């Protein structure tokens, strides 16, 4: 399993091409050799390919707007191939009922088929709402029933799995064949669980990342992208703390 930095973490610094260039260089300096592309401002894909190559950075996946995936599929495929990115990620889709899940599946299926035929793979990035139960069935279960493994894989955000009340390791083992990429971020304990979700650096919160890391290895996960939606201070410092903590725990040493 290889390590990447999720650029969404530093999105406030990547609103221009100059900012993207500086941010990628800072991530490389921390020690990350790969990134997930998400939350960037406007950029020229050819230029971005040059920046990644110059820094020796690999791009493992994206978060791509759903409207682009279903409405401009050929361009999305071409850009991913140019950048050498194998996984097209759906970053957020709001569904709260089984009927809304069914509607999503119908909308995305033609694009999913085209992406699969191109040799790329469409991935769905979860939050907590996909674990809503209706008549005993979770939305995530309906999603995976409606779309084949060839059509749709998972970019599993382990924080949100736990936030939804589901055990991350259990979810990994149940869906191992669909999960090439995961998001690592940690969770802070708070007195009031109705407040905004609390994000922390890896091993600074209360998620069991020693066990989660082992489960990822057993399940054959290819990539772990470190993401922190909101940071108490400088997000680059947070990404460095996560990086250093994981190395201290013997992770990603190769």
PDB file of C-alpha atoms in Angstrom, residues 17-143:
ATOM      1  CA  UNK A  17      -1.731  27.493 -10.812  1.00  0.00           C
ATOM      2  CA  UNK A  18       1.017  29.278  -8.874  1.00  0.00           C
ATOM      3  CA  UNK A  19      -0.568  28.167  -5.603  1.00  0.00           C
ATOM      4  CA  UNK A  20      -0.922  24.604  -6.874  1.00  0.00           C
ATOM      5  CA  UNK A  21       2.759  24.552  -7.833  1.00  0.00           C
ATOM      6  CA  UNK A  22       3.892  25.838  -4.429  1.00  0.00           C
ATOM      7  CA  UNK A  23       1.577  23.457  -2.574  1.00  0.00           C
ATOM      8  CA  UNK A  24       2.726  20.381  -4.487  1.00  0.00           C
ATOM      9  CA  UNK A  25       6.331  21.326  -3.755  1.00  0.00           C
ATOM     10  CA  UNK A  26       5.536  21.659  -0.028  1.00  0.00           C
ATOM     11  CA  UNK A  27       3.865  18.237   0.027  1.00  0.00           C
ATOM     12  CA  UNK A  28       6.886  16.712  -1.666  1.00  0.00           C
ATOM     13  CA  UNK A  29       9.150  18.411   0.881  1.00  0.00           C
ATOM     14  CA  UNK A  30       7.167  16.838   3.741  1.00  0.00           C
ATOM     15  CA  UNK A  31       7.857  13.441   2.217  1.00  0.00           C
ATOM     16  CA  UNK A  32       4.756  12.603   0.193  1.00  0.00           C
ATOM     17  CA  UNK A  33       5.552  11.057  -3.187  1.00  0.00           C
ATOM     18  CA  UNK A  34       1.963  10.987  -4.390  1.00  0.00           C
ATOM     19  CA  UNK A  35      -1.229  13.021  -4.217  1.00  0.00           C
ATOM     20  CA  UNK A  36      -4.928  12.679  -4.777  1.00  0.00           C
ATOM     21  CA  UNK A  37      -6.155  15.547  -6.944  1.00  0.00           C
ATOM     22  CA  UNK A  38      -9.102  17.321  -5.321  1.00  0.00           C
ATOM     23  CA  UNK A  39     -10.187  20.845  -4.490  1.00  0.00           C
ATOM     24  CA  UNK A  40      -7.790  22.552  -6.900  1.00  0.00           C
ATOM     25  CA  UNK A  41      -8.583  25.783  -8.673  1.00  0.00           C
ATOM     26  CA  UNK A  42      -8.578  25.995 -12.477  1.00  0.00           C
ATOM     27  CA  UNK A  43      -5.516  24.474 -14.099  1.00  0.00           C
ATOM     28  CA  UNK A  44      -4.324  23.309 -17.478  1.00  0.00           C
ATOM     29  CA  UNK A  45      -3.987  19.495 -17.391  1.00  0.00           C
ATOM     30  CA  UNK A  46      -0.869  19.553 -19.567  1.00  0.00           C
ATOM     31  CA  UNK A  47       0.706  22.060 -17.168  1.00  0.00           C
ATOM     32  CA  UNK A  48      -0.272  19.940 -14.143  1.00  0.00           C
ATOM     33  CA  UNK A  49       1.265  16.858 -15.739  1.00  0.00           C
ATOM     34  CA  UNK A  50       4.508  18.798 -16.111  1.00  0.00           C
ATOM     35  CA  UNK A  51       4.424  19.927 -12.478  1.00  0.00           C
ATOM     36  CA  UNK A  52       3.832  16.409 -11.202  1.00  0.00           C
ATOM     37  CA  UNK A  53       6.628  15.019 -13.356  1.00  0.00           C
ATOM     38  CA  UNK A  54       9.026  17.779 -12.312  1.00  0.00           C
ATOM     39  CA  UNK A  55       8.462  16.997  -8.626  1.00  0.00           C
ATOM     40  CA  UNK A  56       8.387  13.235  -9.055  1.00  0.00           C
ATOM     41  CA  UNK A  57       4.818  13.038  -7.764  1.00  0.00           C
ATOM     42  CA  UNK A  58       2.347  10.333  -8.716  1.00  0.00           C
ATOM     43  CA  UNK A  59      -1.395  11.050  -8.772  1.00  0.00           C
ATOM     44  CA  UNK A  60      -3.461   8.126  -7.499  1.00  0.00           C
ATOM     45  CA  UNK A  61      -7.029   9.355  -7.942  1.00  0.00           C
ATOM     46  CA  UNK A  62      -9.246  12.409  -8.218  1.00  0.00           C
ATOM     47  CA  UNK A  63     -12.418  13.842  -6.853  1.00  0.00           C
ATOM     48  CA  UNK A  64     -14.190  14.888 -10.037  1.00  0.00           C
ATOM     49  CA  UNK A  65     -17.513  16.781 -10.096  1.00  0.00           C
ATOM     50  CA  UNK A  66     -20.436  14.439 -10.696  1.00  0.00           C
ATOM     51  CA  UNK A  67     -21.805  16.730 -13.421  1.00  0.00           C
ATOM     52  CA  UNK A  68     -18.541  16.370 -15.361  1.00  0.00           C
ATOM     53  CA  UNK A  69     -18.457  12.587 -14.927  1.00  0.00           C
ATOM     54  CA  UNK A  70     -21.943  12.099 -16.364  1.00  0.00           C
ATOM     55  CA  UNK A  71     -22.045  15.104 -18.730  1.00  0.00           C
ATOM     56  CA  UNK A  72     -18.505  15.282 -20.119  1.00  0.00           C
ATOM     57  CA  UNK A  73     -17.264  11.735 -19.710  1.00  0.00           C
ATOM     58  CA  UNK A  74     -14.912  11.693 -22.690  1.00  0.00           C
ATOM     59  CA  UNK A  75     -13.023  14.767 -21.460  1.00  0.00           C
ATOM     60  CA  UNK A  76     -12.782  13.334 -17.943  1.00  0.00           C
ATOM     61  CA  UNK A  77     -11.320  10.119 -19.347  1.00  0.00           C
ATOM     62  CA  UNK A  78      -8.852  11.990 -21.565  1.00  0.00           C
ATOM     63  CA  UNK A  79      -7.608  14.171 -18.688  1.00  0.00           C
ATOM     64  CA  UNK A  80      -7.139  11.221 -16.357  1.00  0.00           C
ATOM     65  CA  UNK A  81      -5.186   9.357 -19.018  1.00  0.00           C
ATOM     66  CA  UNK A  82      -3.024  12.409 -19.694  1.00  0.00           C
ATOM     67  CA  UNK A  83      -2.240  12.702 -15.988  1.00  0.00           C
ATOM     68  CA  UNK A  84      -1.743   8.961 -15.555  1.00  0.00           C
ATOM     69  CA  UNK A  85      -4.526   8.728 -12.961  1.00  0.00           C
ATOM     70  CA  UNK A  86      -6.283   5.339 -12.927  1.00  0.00           C
ATOM     71  CA  UNK A  87      -9.185   6.203 -10.622  1.00  0.00           C
ATOM     72  CA  UNK A  88     -11.988   8.706 -11.262  1.00  0.00           C
ATOM     73  CA  UNK A  89     -13.529   9.598  -7.911  1.00  0.00           C
ATOM     74  CA  UNK A  90     -17.019  10.874  -7.146  1.00  0.00           C
ATOM     75  CA  UNK A  91     -16.288  13.114  -4.167  1.00  0.00           C
ATOM     76  CA  UNK A  92     -19.806  13.768  -2.864  1.00  0.00           C
ATOM     77  CA  UNK A  93     -23.303  12.780  -3.859  1.00  0.00           C
ATOM     78  CA  UNK A  94     -26.202  13.515  -1.542  1.00  0.00           C
ATOM     79  CA  UNK A  95     -28.643  10.625  -1.240  1.00  0.00           C
ATOM     80  CA  UNK A  96     -30.804   9.950   1.782  1.00  0.00           C
ATOM     81  CA  UNK A  97     -33.373   7.374   0.606  1.00  0.00           C
ATOM     82  CA  UNK A  98     -33.259   4.138  -1.357  1.00  0.00           C
ATOM     83  CA  UNK A  99     -35.141   5.780  -4.231  1.00  0.00           C
ATOM     84  CA  UNK A 100     -32.522   8.541  -4.417  1.00  0.00           C
ATOM     85  CA  UNK A 101     -29.843   5.846  -4.457  1.00  0.00           C
ATOM     86  CA  UNK A 102     -31.611   4.077  -7.342  1.00  0.00           C
ATOM     87  CA  UNK A 103     -31.845   7.384  -9.220  1.00  0.00           C
ATOM     88  CA  UNK A 104     -28.102   7.962  -8.762  1.00  0.00           C
ATOM     89  CA  UNK A 105     -27.313   4.503 -10.113  1.00  0.00           C
ATOM     90  CA  UNK A 106     -29.375   5.092 -13.255  1.00  0.00           C
ATOM     91  CA  UNK A 107     -27.686   8.449 -13.845  1.00  0.00           C
ATOM     92  CA  UNK A 108     -24.139   7.212 -13.392  1.00  0.00           C
ATOM     93  CA  UNK A 109     -24.305   3.798 -15.090  1.00  0.00           C
ATOM     94  CA  UNK A 110     -23.620   4.961 -18.691  1.00  0.00           C
ATOM     95  CA  UNK A 111     -20.573   6.987 -17.591  1.00  0.00           C
ATOM     96  CA  UNK A 112     -19.398   4.121 -15.374  1.00  0.00           C
ATOM     97  CA  UNK A 113     -19.558   1.744 -18.344  1.00  0.00           C
ATOM     98  CA  UNK A 114     -17.646   4.150 -20.589  1.00  0.00           C
ATOM     99  CA  UNK A 115     -14.991   4.759 -17.932  1.00  0.00           C
ATOM    100  CA  UNK A 116     -14.565   1.003 -17.443  1.00  0.00           C
ATOM    101  CA  UNK A 117     -14.264   0.442 -21.198  1.00  0.00           C
ATOM    102  CA  UNK A 118     -11.464   3.038 -21.289  1.00  0.00           C
ATOM    103  CA  UNK A 119      -9.408   1.055 -18.781  1.00  0.00           C
ATOM    104  CA  UNK A 120     -10.013   3.494 -15.912  1.00  0.00           C
ATOM    105  CA  UNK A 121     -12.172   2.839 -12.849  1.00  0.00           C
ATOM    106  CA  UNK A 122     -14.934   4.919 -11.295  1.00  0.00           C
ATOM    107  CA  UNK A 123     -14.830   5.104  -7.482  1.00  0.00           C
ATOM    108  CA  UNK A 124     -17.474   6.324  -5.043  1.00  0.00           C
ATOM    109  CA  UNK A 125     -16.266   8.273  -2.003  1.00  0.00           C
ATOM    110  CA  UNK A 126     -18.558   7.807   0.984  1.00  0.00           C
ATOM    111  CA  UNK A 127     -19.605  10.047   3.817  1.00  0.00           C
ATOM    112  CA  UNK A 128     -21.924   8.937   6.633  1.00  0.00           C
ATOM    113  CA  UNK A 129     -25.281   9.338   4.892  1.00  0.00           C
ATOM    114  CA  UNK A 130     -24.737   6.265   2.684  1.00  0.00           C
ATOM    115  CA  UNK A 131     -25.095   4.160   5.847  1.00  0.00           C
ATOM    116  CA  UNK A 132     -28.662   5.322   6.470  1.00  0.00           C
ATOM    117  CA  UNK A 133     -30.957   2.306   6.838  1.00  0.00           C
ATOM    118  CA  UNK A 134     -34.364   2.132   5.166  1.00  0.00           C
ATOM    119  CA  UNK A 135     -36.471  -0.993   5.657  1.00  0.00           C
ATOM    120  CA  UNK A 136     -33.407  -2.778   7.001  1.00  0.00           C
ATOM    121  CA  UNK A 137     -31.204  -1.971   3.988  1.00  0.00           C
ATOM    122  CA  UNK A 138     -28.336   0.519   4.006  1.00  0.00           C
ATOM    123  CA  UNK A 139     -27.991   2.870   1.049  1.00  0.00           C
ATOM    124  CA  UNK A 140     -24.400   1.711   0.517  1.00  0.00           C
ATOM    125  CA  UNK A 141     -25.678  -1.867   0.227  1.00  0.00           C
ATOM    126  CA  UNK A 142     -28.241  -0.868  -2.413  1.00  0.00           C
ATOM    127  CA  UNK A 143     -25.566   1.099  -4.279  1.00  0.00           C
TER     128      UNK A 143
END
